[in-house]
Amino acid sequence: MADRMYDVCIIGAGMWGSAAAYHTCLVPDTKVCLIGPEEPTSSQEFNSRAIHGAYYDEVRVTRTNMGSVICSELSKRSHEGFDKLEKNTGISFYTECNNVNFGPVKSQYITDCKRTSELLQTEHVLLTGDQLTQKFPYLNMALTLGSNIECILQLSKCGLVNPRKLVAAQKTAADLHGCDIFNTTVDQITEKYHTPSVGKILEVVTEDGQIIRSRKVLICTGVFTLSKPLLPSHLLPDMKLVPTQTLRIELSKENVDNMRDMPSICSFTREDNQRDGYICPPVIYPDGKTYLKIGHGRLRYLKSEEVAEWYRSDGDPEVTEKLMGMMKRFFPGLIPISTHTDTCAVTVTRTDMPYVDMVTPEIGVAIGDNGGGAKFCYEIGRMAAKMIAKGCWDYDLPAREFEVRFKEPKQ
Ligand SMILES: Cc1cc2nc3c(=O)[nH]c(=O)nc-3n(C[C@H](O)[C@H](O)[C@H](O)COP(=O)(O)OP(=O)(O)OC[C@H]3O[C@@H](n4cnc5c(N)ncnc54)[C@H](O)[C@@H]3O)c2cc1C
């Protein structure tokens, strides 16, 4: 298999790469491979890893009421794609669940979310903090935040995905359409001239010594994009790496029973209109226990070489304490049985939009999730697949929205 030549090689078998692999396989006469390590399942394996995915746990929120109309549209299209994917692969990863966004009355973000909800005709209701608490009595928003908040409760086309199962479904769909999948890490990519009739080809060298040849390469390596020499050194995407951590709270049966109708929650009370936190409703984890999960927004940045260590750390105790404080204020009746901290990282682009672009005539990227790329992974994969197969933009939304910005060369 290692000597085979591919039309498209996709690097990074996470949420975007596995979607791109599936969609590229649908392009006629295109031989595709997907290279990337599977996520570890044991802590021992996790701690020995230098490369991680951002889809390691059990729940991601999907919604179509974001500030960005384009990202919401991609999310809406992905929602339809998720449905097809579940039917075609028999792997179920999606659960319907309402979503609530809240922030100060008339804040820019909430105003933008309302506009998006109207433009995309999303089924939603507007509520005050008091009305939200009346609807979900275990959730004390008004008491916590005062009366100066407004909420958008999305009632359909939103839910929760299990990210590991979603990746498994996308890889299964790719495999069913002839994709070769390599469970390994790429160390570098080099350009070679083959013969005049074949032209330039790329040699993708893996850490276990395989050399995989391809006419084109699509890089979907998330937070670890700059950790290996995958791109020419003068064409490095301008993106920052943000450490994140989540607090999982094991719930009592009584709490679980009370919270059955809980929506996912996204809070936007920061003055810069960035998300300051989100809460996922109770979800059963592989240990059979039910957890409520809270995460935070952008707090600081990491250097590329610090990311792997951050993943293996226990996170920042001060942040854990703040997250616990928020949970106790939002849910006055919460009785935690146990708590767990998980660390992860996300990317932030200069444009706050994903970078889906050709970097050279043969190499494309689909990177830059800005912390929320699970909800539209299916459609980003389709957009990137069409681009890499054709070698240029081939999607019905404007290319400029997804244009990659490069780091300034060092003097
Ligand atoms: C804690 C947390 C909570 C989140 N919650 C939400 C949410 O509720 N809703 C939402 O929409 N989004 C959420 N996100 C964001 C979402 O998970 C990411 O946007 C999504 O995973 C991005 O997909 P990706 O393919 O770009 O990156 P990933 O899913 O991380 O995939 C990248 C893949 O590339 C592989 N890779 C890296 N380097 C190499 C290499 N050299 N060779 C081969 N493979 C390589 C990695 O192993 C990985 O599998 C959350 C993220 C985190 C961390």
XYZ file of C-alpha atoms and ligand atoms in Angstrom:
464
model
C 0.000 0.000 0.000
C 2.874 2.358 0.816
C 3.970 2.524 -2.830
C 0.579 3.586 -4.101
C 0.110 6.967 -5.589
C -2.936 8.979 -4.452
C -4.731 11.885 -6.039
C -5.447 13.404 -2.629
C -3.837 12.655 0.724
C -5.570 14.129 3.762
C -3.485 14.587 6.887
C -5.256 14.654 10.258
C -8.057 12.173 10.907
C -10.004 14.371 13.331
C -13.364 16.090 12.949
C -12.500 18.080 9.806
C -10.028 15.658 8.152
C -12.338 12.635 8.401
C -15.192 14.717 6.924
C -12.915 15.915 4.117
C -11.814 12.329 3.410
C -15.394 11.144 3.049
C -16.376 14.002 0.733
C -13.205 13.725 -1.390
C -13.983 10.033 -1.939
C -17.279 11.106 -3.552
C -15.365 12.971 -6.301
C -15.273 10.610 -9.318
C -11.938 8.971 -10.231
C -10.157 10.304 -7.170
C -7.981 7.980 -5.116
C -7.890 9.219 -1.543
C -6.011 8.392 1.634
C -6.410 9.719 5.172
C -3.472 9.714 7.573
C -3.740 10.380 11.287
C -3.495 8.650 14.642
C -6.642 7.391 16.340
C -7.435 9.039 19.668
C -6.056 7.113 22.672
C -8.536 5.207 24.802
C -6.352 4.686 27.887
C -4.624 7.304 30.059
C -1.312 5.454 29.628
C -1.519 5.792 25.838
C -2.731 9.392 26.198
C 0.306 10.374 28.276
C 2.762 8.850 25.798
C 1.388 10.915 22.903
C 2.900 14.070 21.396
C -0.063 14.697 19.049
C -3.671 14.879 20.229
C -7.072 15.602 18.757
C -9.624 18.093 20.087
C -12.410 15.505 19.949
C -11.341 13.202 22.782
C -14.420 13.229 25.008
C -18.147 12.545 24.766
C -19.998 15.747 23.928
C -19.916 18.772 21.620
C -22.682 21.362 21.278
C -24.194 22.101 17.859
C -26.340 25.162 17.126
C -27.133 27.519 14.259
C -27.683 30.753 16.194
C -24.156 32.119 16.203
C -23.022 35.698 15.636
C -21.539 34.699 12.256
C -24.232 34.019 9.651
C -21.741 32.064 7.527
C -20.685 29.734 10.347
C -24.338 29.261 11.286
C -25.179 28.385 7.685
C -22.345 25.819 7.661
C -23.687 24.441 10.898
C -27.184 24.179 9.427
C -25.842 22.285 6.403
C -23.818 20.010 8.685
C -26.943 19.260 10.700
C -28.532 17.858 7.530
C -25.309 15.976 6.752
C -25.191 14.405 10.224
C -28.580 12.884 9.616
C -27.469 11.274 6.324
C -24.229 10.091 7.865
C -25.994 8.338 10.729
C -28.329 6.572 8.296
C -25.519 5.568 5.890
C -23.131 4.230 8.511
C -25.482 2.963 11.223
C -23.376 4.889 13.778
C -25.464 7.207 15.888
C -23.693 10.217 17.328
C -26.344 12.964 17.419
C -29.039 13.880 19.976
C -31.489 16.778 19.612
C -31.167 19.273 22.469
C -32.234 22.918 22.781
C -29.584 25.597 23.102
C -29.568 28.892 24.936
C -27.237 31.829 24.260
C -27.299 34.646 26.738
C -25.561 37.977 27.249
C -26.195 41.561 28.328
C -29.308 43.178 26.803
C -28.500 44.767 23.409
C -24.885 43.503 23.440
C -23.335 43.156 19.980
C -23.126 39.372 20.133
C -26.715 38.825 21.206
C -27.895 41.332 18.571
C -25.908 39.382 15.933
C -27.323 36.060 17.151
C -30.874 37.399 16.866
C -30.169 38.585 13.324
C -28.732 35.157 12.384
C -31.706 33.343 13.901
C -34.068 35.501 11.848
C -32.061 35.214 8.609
C -31.778 31.429 8.844
C -35.344 31.149 10.126
C -34.225 29.219 13.143
C -37.030 28.212 15.457
C -36.317 30.233 18.607
C -37.804 32.296 21.440
C -36.396 35.342 23.210
C -36.468 35.236 27.014
C -35.332 37.376 29.917
C -33.151 35.800 32.604
C -36.222 35.478 34.868
C -38.236 33.754 32.150
C -35.381 31.321 31.532
C -35.281 30.430 35.227
C -39.061 29.931 35.230
C -38.741 27.553 32.289
C -35.788 25.634 33.774
C -36.213 26.026 37.569
C -32.914 24.301 38.445
C -31.017 26.954 36.440
C -30.568 30.258 38.221
C -29.461 32.714 35.550
C -31.306 35.812 36.738
C -30.082 35.527 40.313
C -26.532 34.974 39.122
C -26.308 37.621 36.441
C -28.910 40.200 37.431
C -31.878 41.188 35.323
C -29.854 42.861 32.562
C -29.537 39.719 30.431
C -31.424 38.396 27.460
C -31.504 34.865 26.142
C -32.118 33.250 22.771
C -33.494 29.766 23.187
C -33.041 27.739 19.972
C -35.680 25.024 19.675
C -34.687 22.947 16.651
C -31.691 22.088 14.445
C -29.459 22.117 17.488
C -28.177 19.330 19.650
C -25.233 17.386 20.969
C -22.770 15.235 19.082
C -20.514 12.577 20.464
C -17.301 13.689 18.719
C -15.513 10.324 18.835
C -18.522 8.582 17.301
C -18.922 11.331 14.704
C -15.293 10.892 13.631
C -15.858 7.113 13.550
C -18.912 7.624 11.295
C -17.024 9.942 8.923
C -14.096 7.498 8.717
C -16.477 4.591 8.152
C -18.207 6.513 5.345
C -14.798 7.333 3.804
C -13.718 3.703 4.095
C -16.956 2.497 2.453
C -16.109 4.786 -0.483
C -12.610 3.389 -0.953
C -10.434 5.603 1.250
C -7.182 4.059 2.517
C -6.755 4.983 6.176
C -3.323 5.039 7.863
C -3.300 5.118 11.664
C -0.047 7.045 12.050
C 1.442 10.540 12.331
C 3.024 12.510 9.500
C 6.524 13.836 10.164
C 7.042 15.879 7.017
C 5.973 16.599 3.461
C 8.458 17.100 0.640
C 7.870 18.109 -2.974
C 9.395 15.996 -5.753
C 9.322 16.232 -9.526
C 8.267 12.872 -10.915
C 8.232 12.583 -14.691
C 7.222 15.329 -17.160
C 3.891 13.554 -17.674
C 3.110 13.262 -13.942
C 4.640 16.613 -12.880
C 5.110 17.492 -9.233
C 4.211 15.012 -6.523
C 4.320 15.237 -2.770
C 6.002 12.691 -0.544
C 4.378 12.348 2.840
C 6.731 10.757 5.349
C 5.180 9.120 8.405
C 6.756 8.582 11.820
C 6.782 4.812 11.219
C 8.878 5.310 8.065
C 6.260 4.984 5.330
C 6.451 7.238 2.282
C 3.050 7.984 0.795
C 2.945 9.743 -2.578
C 0.145 12.008 -3.654
C -0.614 14.649 -6.274
C -2.249 16.886 -3.702
C -2.321 17.114 0.085
C -4.968 18.616 2.370
C -3.765 19.492 5.870
C -6.390 19.164 8.637
C -4.118 18.887 11.644
C -5.866 21.320 14.013
C -3.820 22.602 16.938
C -0.735 20.605 15.896
C -0.427 22.112 12.400
C 2.735 24.041 13.249
C 4.299 21.245 15.315
C 5.801 19.446 12.277
C 7.277 20.696 8.985
C 4.141 20.121 6.929
C 4.012 23.512 5.188
C 6.759 25.548 3.482
C 8.416 27.656 6.196
C 7.491 30.948 4.469
C 3.804 29.941 4.309
C 2.832 29.337 7.924
C -0.791 30.180 8.809
C -1.261 32.978 11.315
C -3.127 31.344 14.177
C -2.860 31.371 17.924
C -3.183 28.353 20.182
C -5.527 28.633 23.128
C -5.358 26.239 26.082
C -8.764 25.174 27.335
C -9.910 23.067 30.210
C -13.229 21.632 31.194
C -14.693 20.631 34.504
C -16.876 17.526 34.537
C -19.186 17.082 37.487
C -20.572 13.651 38.252
C -24.261 14.064 39.026
C -26.477 12.365 41.551
C -29.522 10.499 40.212
C -31.718 13.224 41.676
C -29.831 15.952 39.776
C -29.996 13.912 36.548
C -33.750 13.457 36.910
C -34.255 17.201 37.501
C -32.181 18.274 34.534
C -33.683 16.055 31.840
C -34.842 18.990 29.689
C -31.693 21.066 30.129
C -30.530 22.998 27.036
C -26.862 23.478 26.194
C -25.803 26.925 27.400
C -23.417 29.464 25.880
C -22.626 32.583 27.857
C -21.437 35.804 26.201
C -21.115 38.351 28.980
C -17.546 39.501 28.140
C -17.060 43.079 26.999
C -15.164 41.902 23.883
C -18.244 39.816 22.935
C -16.228 36.596 23.133
C -17.784 33.557 24.741
C -16.850 33.335 28.413
C -18.208 29.876 28.977
C -20.471 27.029 27.937
C -22.231 24.192 29.719
C -23.184 20.857 28.186
C -26.264 19.131 29.622
C -25.917 15.812 31.456
C -24.345 13.091 29.289
C -23.473 9.489 30.124
C -19.713 8.779 29.775
C -18.106 5.396 29.023
C -17.715 4.732 32.785
C -21.533 4.612 32.987
C -21.723 7.810 35.079
C -23.551 10.988 34.101
C -21.621 14.248 33.969
C -22.402 17.910 33.521
C -19.547 19.662 31.698
C -18.493 23.314 31.791
C -15.788 24.991 29.712
C -14.417 28.519 29.398
C -13.536 30.929 26.588
C -10.173 32.371 25.491
C -7.974 33.234 28.473
C -4.379 33.137 27.177
C -2.205 31.673 24.426
C 0.273 28.791 24.187
C 3.399 28.314 22.094
C 3.310 25.434 19.635
C 5.933 23.508 21.626
C 3.874 23.840 24.854
C 0.670 22.240 23.570
C 1.495 18.551 24.135
C 2.595 19.256 27.719
C -0.588 21.237 28.363
C -2.664 18.242 27.183
C -0.880 16.014 29.690
C -1.283 18.506 32.567
C -4.104 18.775 35.120
C -4.918 22.299 33.930
C -4.855 25.496 35.942
C -6.325 25.040 39.475
C -7.527 28.669 39.553
C -9.573 28.117 36.388
C -10.995 24.892 37.827
C -12.061 26.791 40.931
C -13.726 29.524 38.850
C -15.598 26.932 36.771
C -16.783 25.203 39.949
C -17.946 28.564 41.346
C -19.947 29.262 38.168
C -21.602 25.843 38.330
C -22.624 26.314 41.946
C -24.104 29.746 41.193
C -25.962 28.608 38.067
C -27.234 25.377 39.670
C -27.955 26.099 43.354
C -29.211 22.516 43.889
C -26.099 20.836 42.504
C -24.630 18.042 44.636
C -21.375 16.957 42.914
C -20.438 13.342 43.548
C -17.002 13.739 41.960
C -15.218 16.260 39.713
C -12.704 15.822 36.864
C -10.615 18.301 34.894
C -9.714 17.670 31.240
C -7.312 19.787 29.211
C -7.418 20.482 25.506
C -6.524 23.275 23.067
C -8.130 25.100 20.174
C -6.894 27.468 17.458
C -7.787 31.110 16.862
C -7.278 32.588 13.402
C -6.595 36.240 12.574
C -9.988 36.498 10.857
C -11.948 34.492 13.458
C -13.078 32.349 10.510
C -11.784 28.916 9.490
C -8.905 28.880 6.997
C -9.954 26.727 4.031
C -7.623 27.646 1.218
C -4.936 26.443 -1.184
C -1.517 27.395 0.190
C 0.377 26.205 -2.921
C -1.109 24.709 -6.125
C -0.739 21.236 -4.538
C -1.273 21.840 -0.804
C -4.503 23.012 0.802
C -5.465 23.588 4.427
C -8.683 23.239 6.441
C -7.626 24.499 9.861
C -8.517 27.165 12.430
C -11.582 26.072 14.370
C -11.789 29.142 16.645
C -12.964 26.825 19.394
C -16.240 25.783 17.807
C -15.594 23.615 14.763
C -17.444 20.447 15.729
C -20.854 21.829 14.788
C -19.862 22.498 11.171
C -17.191 19.843 10.605
C -19.247 17.919 8.032
C -19.660 20.963 5.798
C -16.098 22.269 6.248
C -15.035 18.804 5.087
C -17.260 19.097 2.005
C -15.977 22.599 1.226
C -12.334 21.502 1.624
C -12.896 18.322 -0.413
C -14.297 20.254 -3.354
C -11.393 22.693 -3.158
C -8.607 20.119 -2.966
C -10.109 17.947 -5.714
C -10.295 20.900 -8.103
C -7.175 22.707 -6.868
C -9.105 25.952 -6.364
C -12.252 27.313 -4.660
C -15.426 25.454 -5.633
C -18.101 26.271 -3.045
C -21.145 28.562 -3.003
C -19.943 30.812 -0.138
C -17.297 33.512 -0.775
C -13.693 32.225 -0.826
C -12.456 35.443 0.824
C -14.248 34.500 4.062
C -12.018 31.435 4.378
C -8.764 32.905 3.064
C -5.670 31.909 5.010
C -3.590 34.706 6.545
C 0.120 34.005 6.932
C 2.532 34.813 9.713
C 4.884 37.710 8.963
C 8.293 36.295 7.968
C 10.924 36.698 10.696
C 13.398 39.505 9.805
C -12.819 20.907 25.370
C -13.379 21.263 24.038
C -14.735 21.452 23.893
C -15.262 21.794 22.649
N -16.608 21.962 22.532
C -17.125 22.252 21.333
C -18.539 22.365 21.177
O -19.285 22.202 22.137
N -19.029 22.636 19.942
C -18.204 22.815 18.863
O -18.702 23.074 17.766
N -16.863 22.673 18.981
C -16.312 22.409 20.169
N -14.962 22.261 20.306
C -14.111 22.434 19.132
C -14.034 21.176 18.273
O -13.749 20.037 19.034
C -12.951 21.436 17.243
O -13.320 22.608 16.541
C -12.791 20.315 16.247
O -12.318 19.151 16.888
C -11.797 20.776 15.179
O -11.595 19.756 14.246
P -10.164 19.608 13.556
O -10.274 18.477 12.637
O -9.692 20.926 13.072
O -9.185 19.243 14.761
P -9.125 17.857 15.543
O -10.479 17.315 15.713
O -8.273 18.101 16.732
O -8.366 16.925 14.520
C -7.022 17.159 14.151
C -6.401 15.800 13.954
O -5.127 15.977 13.341
C -4.272 14.995 13.883
N -2.894 15.426 13.633
C -2.254 16.513 14.112
N -0.992 16.556 13.634
C -0.835 15.474 12.824
C 0.226 14.971 12.044
N 1.437 15.565 12.000
N 0.042 13.816 11.341
C -1.186 13.198 11.352
N -2.222 13.633 12.079
C -2.054 14.759 12.809
C -4.654 14.921 15.341
O -4.256 13.674 15.882
C -6.165 15.048 15.253
O -6.782 13.789 15.177
C -14.400 21.950 21.533
C -13.029 21.752 21.674
C -12.517 21.425 22.909
C -11.041 21.229 23.034
